[in-house]
Structures are given as structure tokens and as C-alpha cells.
């Protein structure tokens, strides 16, 4: 097992009265702490983060299925925003059984196209662009054979790069983008040298893309999401 000084420090700060006790009597923070002490890599549990879909917790008997289900149901909050009815109806136009019918739906001139306003109609335009691009890939037969990861990033997942075109303060950073948030967390205990040299700075995880804000004057960007392409 790897030493985790930050884990020890963070666990020692926890107030016993605020710890999460499940109906089985198991204390969530204690279970994560004991498991993290054995880990040889930087697992989310080291930061007391629970991914209830992580099979690791079942494989290593950290939690039972019943306990994970209880965790899932605790203080559930919705982070989804209902799709506006008009946009939903437009998307349903492409719920077709043939590519010919999809093309016919694409060819229909929409009212928002004649008086386009990016602040009102961006999502309609983005969806149409995404459908058209994926349709062309399907018709060309390019999806019938395996490809390299870069191909998928360029040909398939590129529509993600355009999804925030109506939000000037957001950008999608591509191709092995390094997570600043990950780097900051890894270097939280790094200090300047004194009687011993300064530790080498650790880099953050490299992702296929990062969703972050654009900041002026070389300030650090806030990161809102990341993605990795599976092949």
C-alpha cells in the first residue's frame, strides 16, 4: 500500500457526530478510510468520494449492494433540466426508421433558420448539425470497421466541441488536455524547498477533452467536466 498523508490528515479532521451511519451500522467515512489505506493508486475513495456504480466496492466487500442502494437514495437531487417542448418536438422529427426519412426531416426548412438568433435557436441548430454529421458517417459505412481513438474524436465526438458555442465563457480543450484541478489536488501538500529540495510538481490527469471556462490574464480556469474516448 502507498502512504496517503493527506488521507490521514483529512480523516482526523472529521467530526464523529457528522459521520454517515447506514442502517446496517456501517460508518461510510470509516469504510472508505480503511479501504483507502490499502490502495496502491489514487482512488476517489482517498478523497472520500463515492461512485456508487464502481464495482470495486462490491468486489472488495467495502459495501454490500443493499448499502450502496441506500447511499444512492440519500438526499437525491435532480441536476437535469427538462428539454423545452419545442426542442423536444424538433428532435422527435428524426425518430425515423430509414436514413432517407432522416434526410427528408433535415431538408425541411424550419422557422428558426430564417431568423436565426444564437441566443434562442442554438440548441436547434446544434442538434441538426450533429444529426447530419452522424448520418453521413453512417451512410458512408465508416462505422462498420474499427478505428483509432483519434478518428472517433474527430469524426464522432466532435459535436461536443460545438455544444457550448452559445456560451462564450466556456471552451472544450482537446487532445490529452491536462486537468488543472487534478494537478492542484495532487500538489496540495507541495511546499517550497528548505532543508530539503522542493518536490517535483505532479501533473494532472490527461483527458481526451476538458470542458472549462475561458479566463483572461492567465488566470486558472474552472473545470466543469472531462471525457475519455473508449475504443
mmCIF file of C-alpha atoms in Angstrom:
data_model
loop_
_atom_site.group_PDB
_atom_site.id
_atom_site.type_symbol
_atom_site.label_atom_id
_atom_site.label_comp_id
_atom_site.label_asym_id
_atom_site.label_seq_id
_atom_site.Cartn_x
_atom_site.Cartn_y
_atom_site.Cartn_z
ATOM 1 C CA UNK A 1 0.000 0.000 0.000
ATOM 2 C CA UNK A 2 1.041 3.579 -0.733
ATOM 3 C CA UNK A 3 1.317 6.166 2.019
ATOM 4 C CA UNK A 4 -1.514 8.688 1.906
ATOM 5 C CA UNK A 5 -0.632 11.553 4.272
ATOM 6 C CA UNK A 6 -3.492 13.722 3.003
ATOM 7 C CA UNK A 7 -5.936 10.896 3.706
ATOM 8 C CA UNK A 8 -4.762 10.603 7.308
ATOM 9 C CA UNK A 9 -4.968 14.354 7.816
ATOM 10 C CA UNK A 10 -8.413 14.678 6.288
ATOM 11 C CA UNK A 11 -9.803 11.729 8.225
ATOM 12 C CA UNK A 12 -8.504 13.090 11.512
ATOM 13 C CA UNK A 13 -10.443 16.308 10.902
ATOM 14 C CA UNK A 14 -13.797 14.538 10.618
ATOM 15 C CA UNK A 15 -16.271 15.044 13.439
ATOM 16 C CA UNK A 16 -17.676 11.730 14.635
ATOM 17 C CA UNK A 17 -21.115 13.268 15.158
ATOM 18 C CA UNK A 18 -21.289 14.228 11.483
ATOM 19 C CA UNK A 19 -20.267 10.866 10.054
ATOM 20 C CA UNK A 20 -22.747 8.963 7.925
ATOM 21 C CA UNK A 21 -24.079 5.851 9.643
ATOM 22 C CA UNK A 22 -26.010 3.453 7.420
ATOM 23 C CA UNK A 23 -28.966 1.376 8.593
ATOM 24 C CA UNK A 24 -26.602 -1.608 8.877
ATOM 25 C CA UNK A 25 -24.479 0.302 11.369
ATOM 26 C CA UNK A 26 -21.593 0.765 8.961
ATOM 27 C CA UNK A 27 -19.945 4.190 9.009
ATOM 28 C CA UNK A 28 -19.360 5.338 5.433
ATOM 29 C CA UNK A 29 -16.313 7.519 6.109
ATOM 30 C CA UNK A 30 -14.686 4.757 8.165
ATOM 31 C CA UNK A 31 -15.244 2.169 5.419
ATOM 32 C CA UNK A 32 -13.726 4.486 2.800
ATOM 33 C CA UNK A 33 -10.796 5.322 5.064
ATOM 34 C CA UNK A 34 -9.930 1.690 5.812
ATOM 35 C CA UNK A 35 -10.146 0.785 2.130
ATOM 36 C CA UNK A 36 -8.103 3.785 1.004
ATOM 37 C CA UNK A 37 -5.242 2.861 3.341
ATOM 38 C CA UNK A 38 -4.792 -0.329 1.310
ATOM 39 C CA UNK A 39 -4.952 1.271 -2.128
ATOM 40 C CA UNK A 40 -1.839 1.452 -4.269
ATOM 41 C CA UNK A 41 -3.223 4.081 -6.639
ATOM 42 C CA UNK A 42 -5.096 7.348 -6.229
ATOM 43 C CA UNK A 43 -8.675 6.086 -5.938
ATOM 44 C CA UNK A 44 -11.626 8.524 -5.463
ATOM 45 C CA UNK A 45 -12.206 6.997 -2.027
ATOM 46 C CA UNK A 46 -8.946 8.676 -0.939
ATOM 47 C CA UNK A 47 -10.889 11.934 -1.158
ATOM 48 C CA UNK A 48 -13.991 10.358 0.428
ATOM 49 C CA UNK A 49 -15.755 10.375 -2.937
ATOM 50 C CA UNK A 50 -18.169 7.518 -3.593
ATOM 51 C CA UNK A 51 -19.026 6.370 -7.089
ATOM 52 C CA UNK A 52 -21.953 4.083 -6.347
ATOM 53 C CA UNK A 53 -21.501 2.385 -9.723
ATOM 54 C CA UNK A 54 -17.872 1.453 -9.004
ATOM 55 C CA UNK A 55 -17.758 -2.347 -8.842
ATOM 56 C CA UNK A 56 -14.664 -2.049 -6.639
ATOM 57 C CA UNK A 57 -16.792 -1.542 -3.537
ATOM 58 C CA UNK A 58 -18.571 -4.848 -4.076
ATOM 59 C CA UNK A 59 -15.503 -6.762 -5.222
ATOM 60 C CA UNK A 60 -13.596 -5.841 -2.059
ATOM 61 C CA UNK A 61 -16.577 -6.059 0.306
ATOM 62 C CA UNK A 62 -16.428 -2.384 1.194
ATOM 63 C CA UNK A 63 -20.187 -2.045 0.855
ATOM 64 C CA UNK A 64 -22.972 -4.503 0.133
ATOM 65 C CA UNK A 65 -25.479 -3.992 -2.676
ATOM 66 C CA UNK A 66 -28.068 -3.032 -0.074
ATOM 67 C CA UNK A 67 -25.757 -0.417 1.447
ATOM 68 C CA UNK A 68 -24.902 1.060 -1.959
ATOM 69 C CA UNK A 69 -28.590 1.257 -2.773
ATOM 70 C CA UNK A 70 -29.167 3.133 0.490
ATOM 71 C CA UNK A 71 -26.358 5.535 -0.388
ATOM 72 C CA UNK A 72 -27.882 6.140 -3.828
ATOM 73 C CA UNK A 73 -31.214 7.137 -2.331
ATOM 74 C CA UNK A 74 -29.839 9.529 0.269
ATOM 75 C CA UNK A 75 -30.692 13.197 -0.407
ATOM 76 C CA UNK A 76 -31.295 12.639 -4.108
ATOM 77 C CA UNK A 77 -31.263 15.891 -6.047
ATOM 78 C CA UNK A 78 -32.114 16.368 -9.690
ATOM 79 C CA UNK A 79 -29.484 18.047 -11.832
ATOM 80 C CA UNK A 80 -31.414 17.651 -15.058
ATOM 81 C CA UNK A 81 -33.337 20.385 -16.797
ATOM 82 C CA UNK A 82 -36.384 19.315 -18.832
ATOM 83 C CA UNK A 83 -35.975 19.738 -22.571
ATOM 84 C CA UNK A 84 -38.206 22.584 -23.810
ATOM 85 C CA UNK A 85 -41.263 21.221 -25.614
ATOM 86 C CA UNK A 86 -40.432 22.928 -28.909
ATOM 87 C CA UNK A 87 -36.915 21.482 -28.951
ATOM 88 C CA UNK A 88 -38.229 18.062 -27.938
ATOM 89 C CA UNK A 89 -40.734 18.109 -30.807
ATOM 90 C CA UNK A 90 -37.977 19.044 -33.248
ATOM 91 C CA UNK A 91 -35.763 16.211 -32.027
ATOM 92 C CA UNK A 92 -38.639 13.777 -32.466
ATOM 93 C CA UNK A 93 -38.757 14.655 -36.173
ATOM 94 C CA UNK A 94 -35.645 12.497 -36.514
ATOM 95 C CA UNK A 95 -37.151 9.473 -34.808
ATOM 96 C CA UNK A 96 -37.267 7.768 -38.194
ATOM 97 C CA UNK A 97 -36.877 4.215 -39.467
ATOM 98 C CA UNK A 98 -34.740 4.961 -42.546
ATOM 99 C CA UNK A 99 -31.895 7.299 -43.442
ATOM 100 C CA UNK A 100 -33.997 8.632 -46.330
ATOM 101 C CA UNK A 101 -36.647 9.835 -43.885
ATOM 102 C CA UNK A 102 -33.985 11.408 -41.687
ATOM 103 C CA UNK A 103 -32.689 13.323 -44.711
ATOM 104 C CA UNK A 104 -36.209 14.447 -45.522
ATOM 105 C CA UNK A 105 -36.532 15.826 -41.989
ATOM 106 C CA UNK A 106 -33.176 17.568 -42.351
ATOM 107 C CA UNK A 107 -34.307 19.145 -45.608
ATOM 108 C CA UNK A 108 -37.416 20.709 -44.107
ATOM 109 C CA UNK A 109 -36.848 24.415 -43.613
ATOM 110 C CA UNK A 110 -37.502 25.441 -40.012
ATOM 111 C CA UNK A 111 -38.845 28.819 -38.912
ATOM 112 C CA UNK A 112 -35.819 29.424 -36.675
ATOM 113 C CA UNK A 113 -33.461 29.066 -39.638
ATOM 114 C CA UNK A 114 -34.834 32.115 -41.454
ATOM 115 C CA UNK A 115 -34.454 34.424 -38.451
ATOM 116 C CA UNK A 116 -31.668 32.669 -36.577
ATOM 117 C CA UNK A 117 -30.708 34.034 -33.165
ATOM 118 C CA UNK A 118 -27.906 32.127 -31.429
ATOM 119 C CA UNK A 119 -29.326 33.000 -28.011
ATOM 120 C CA UNK A 120 -32.688 31.448 -28.873
ATOM 121 C CA UNK A 121 -32.013 28.818 -31.507
ATOM 122 C CA UNK A 122 -28.523 27.490 -30.822
ATOM 123 C CA UNK A 123 -29.699 24.118 -29.490
ATOM 124 C CA UNK A 124 -31.888 23.517 -32.551
ATOM 125 C CA UNK A 125 -29.034 24.334 -34.906
ATOM 126 C CA UNK A 126 -26.529 22.265 -32.905
ATOM 127 C CA UNK A 127 -28.819 19.238 -32.887
ATOM 128 C CA UNK A 128 -29.398 19.450 -36.643
ATOM 129 C CA UNK A 129 -25.649 19.692 -37.254
ATOM 130 C CA UNK A 130 -24.972 16.672 -35.014
ATOM 131 C CA UNK A 131 -27.633 14.521 -36.718
ATOM 132 C CA UNK A 132 -26.367 15.462 -40.171
ATOM 133 C CA UNK A 133 -22.759 14.686 -39.291
ATOM 134 C CA UNK A 134 -23.560 11.295 -37.757
ATOM 135 C CA UNK A 135 -25.892 10.426 -40.621
ATOM 136 C CA UNK A 136 -23.088 10.990 -43.138
ATOM 137 C CA UNK A 137 -20.798 8.690 -41.159
ATOM 138 C CA UNK A 138 -23.481 6.003 -41.083
ATOM 139 C CA UNK A 139 -24.244 6.279 -44.802
ATOM 140 C CA UNK A 140 -20.568 6.158 -45.763
ATOM 141 C CA UNK A 141 -20.100 2.865 -43.924
ATOM 142 C CA UNK A 142 -17.248 4.273 -41.848
ATOM 143 C CA UNK A 143 -18.790 2.880 -38.667
ATOM 144 C CA UNK A 144 -18.545 -0.696 -39.941
ATOM 145 C CA UNK A 145 -14.847 -1.011 -39.188
ATOM 146 C CA UNK A 146 -12.769 -0.278 -36.098
ATOM 147 C CA UNK A 147 -10.811 2.954 -35.988
ATOM 148 C CA UNK A 148 -8.157 4.634 -33.890
ATOM 149 C CA UNK A 149 -9.128 6.803 -30.935
ATOM 150 C CA UNK A 150 -8.204 9.997 -32.789
ATOM 151 C CA UNK A 151 -10.641 9.115 -35.585
ATOM 152 C CA UNK A 152 -13.518 8.852 -33.119
ATOM 153 C CA UNK A 153 -12.572 12.152 -31.521
ATOM 154 C CA UNK A 154 -12.612 13.919 -34.890
ATOM 155 C CA UNK A 155 -15.485 12.178 -36.666
ATOM 156 C CA UNK A 156 -17.896 11.231 -33.883
ATOM 157 C CA UNK A 157 -17.350 13.183 -30.698
ATOM 158 C CA UNK A 158 -16.558 16.496 -32.352
ATOM 159 C CA UNK A 159 -20.167 17.609 -31.852
ATOM 160 C CA UNK A 160 -19.311 18.021 -28.159
ATOM 161 C CA UNK A 161 -16.828 20.754 -29.120
ATOM 162 C CA UNK A 162 -19.696 22.820 -30.546
ATOM 163 C CA UNK A 163 -22.325 22.267 -27.881
ATOM 164 C CA UNK A 164 -21.287 25.368 -25.925
ATOM 165 C CA UNK A 165 -20.954 27.755 -28.869
ATOM 166 C CA UNK A 166 -23.644 29.932 -27.301
ATOM 167 C CA UNK A 167 -21.686 30.233 -24.044
ATOM 168 C CA UNK A 168 -18.667 32.481 -24.802
ATOM 169 C CA UNK A 169 -17.161 31.804 -21.377
ATOM 170 C CA UNK A 170 -16.849 28.051 -21.990
ATOM 171 C CA UNK A 171 -14.489 26.088 -24.197
ATOM 172 C CA UNK A 172 -13.691 22.454 -24.923
ATOM 173 C CA UNK A 173 -9.986 21.734 -24.646
ATOM 174 C CA UNK A 174 -8.931 18.779 -26.770
ATOM 175 C CA UNK A 175 -6.218 16.149 -27.211
ATOM 176 C CA UNK A 176 -4.674 14.976 -23.954
ATOM 177 C CA UNK A 177 -5.676 18.126 -22.115
ATOM 178 C CA UNK A 178 -4.239 18.233 -18.616
ATOM 179 C CA UNK A 179 -6.652 18.764 -15.743
ATOM 180 C CA UNK A 180 -5.615 21.742 -13.631
ATOM 181 C CA UNK A 181 -7.974 20.634 -10.861
ATOM 182 C CA UNK A 182 -6.274 17.226 -10.771
ATOM 183 C CA UNK A 183 -2.842 18.816 -10.660
ATOM 184 C CA UNK A 184 -3.845 21.149 -7.826
ATOM 185 C CA UNK A 185 -5.177 18.257 -5.778
ATOM 186 C CA UNK A 186 -2.038 16.180 -6.302
ATOM 187 C CA UNK A 187 0.183 19.091 -5.267
ATOM 188 C CA UNK A 188 -1.877 20.322 -2.319
ATOM 189 C CA UNK A 189 0.884 19.423 0.161
ATOM 190 C CA UNK A 190 3.768 20.676 -2.008
ATOM 191 C CA UNK A 191 5.819 23.436 -0.346
ATOM 192 C CA UNK A 192 8.896 25.428 -1.276
ATOM 193 C CA UNK A 193 12.283 23.900 -0.541
ATOM 194 C CA UNK A 194 14.120 24.491 2.735
ATOM 195 C CA UNK A 195 16.323 21.870 4.394
ATOM 196 C CA UNK A 196 15.138 19.521 1.657
ATOM 197 C CA UNK A 197 14.576 20.300 -2.015
ATOM 198 C CA UNK A 198 11.185 21.204 -3.341
ATOM 199 C CA UNK A 199 9.203 18.206 -4.539
ATOM 200 C CA UNK A 200 8.716 17.895 -8.243
ATOM 201 C CA UNK A 201 5.320 19.119 -9.355
ATOM 202 C CA UNK A 202 2.910 16.371 -10.371
ATOM 203 C CA UNK A 203 0.799 16.878 -13.456
ATOM 204 C CA UNK A 204 -2.941 16.352 -13.586
ATOM 205 C CA UNK A 205 -4.730 13.593 -15.421
ATOM 206 C CA UNK A 206 -4.695 13.903 -19.202
ATOM 207 C CA UNK A 207 -8.121 13.591 -20.800
ATOM 208 C CA UNK A 208 -9.364 13.471 -24.371
ATOM 209 C CA UNK A 209 -11.245 16.673 -23.644
ATOM 210 C CA UNK A 210 -11.924 19.105 -20.825
ATOM 211 C CA UNK A 211 -14.872 21.462 -20.509
ATOM 212 C CA UNK A 212 -13.665 24.623 -18.827
ATOM 213 C CA UNK A 213 -14.222 28.333 -18.721
ATOM 214 C CA UNK A 214 -12.100 30.856 -20.563
ATOM 215 C CA UNK A 215 -10.335 33.264 -18.246
ATOM 216 C CA UNK A 216 -8.356 36.437 -19.021
ATOM 217 C CA UNK A 217 -4.941 37.455 -17.754
ATOM 218 C CA UNK A 218 -3.681 33.867 -17.479
ATOM 219 C CA UNK A 219 -5.884 33.074 -14.503
ATOM 220 C CA UNK A 220 -6.596 29.415 -13.791
ATOM 221 C CA UNK A 221 -9.721 28.088 -15.456
ATOM 222 C CA UNK A 222 -12.582 26.406 -13.660
ATOM 223 C CA UNK A 223 -13.193 22.889 -14.984
ATOM 224 C CA UNK A 224 -16.735 21.579 -15.320
ATOM 225 C CA UNK A 225 -16.284 18.206 -16.956
ATOM 226 C CA UNK A 226 -13.964 15.816 -18.731
ATOM 227 C CA UNK A 227 -14.209 12.988 -21.199
ATOM 228 C CA UNK A 228 -12.284 9.954 -22.349
ATOM 229 C CA UNK A 229 -12.975 8.088 -25.581
ATOM 230 C CA UNK A 230 -13.242 4.329 -25.344
ATOM 231 C CA UNK A 231 -12.280 2.238 -28.364
#
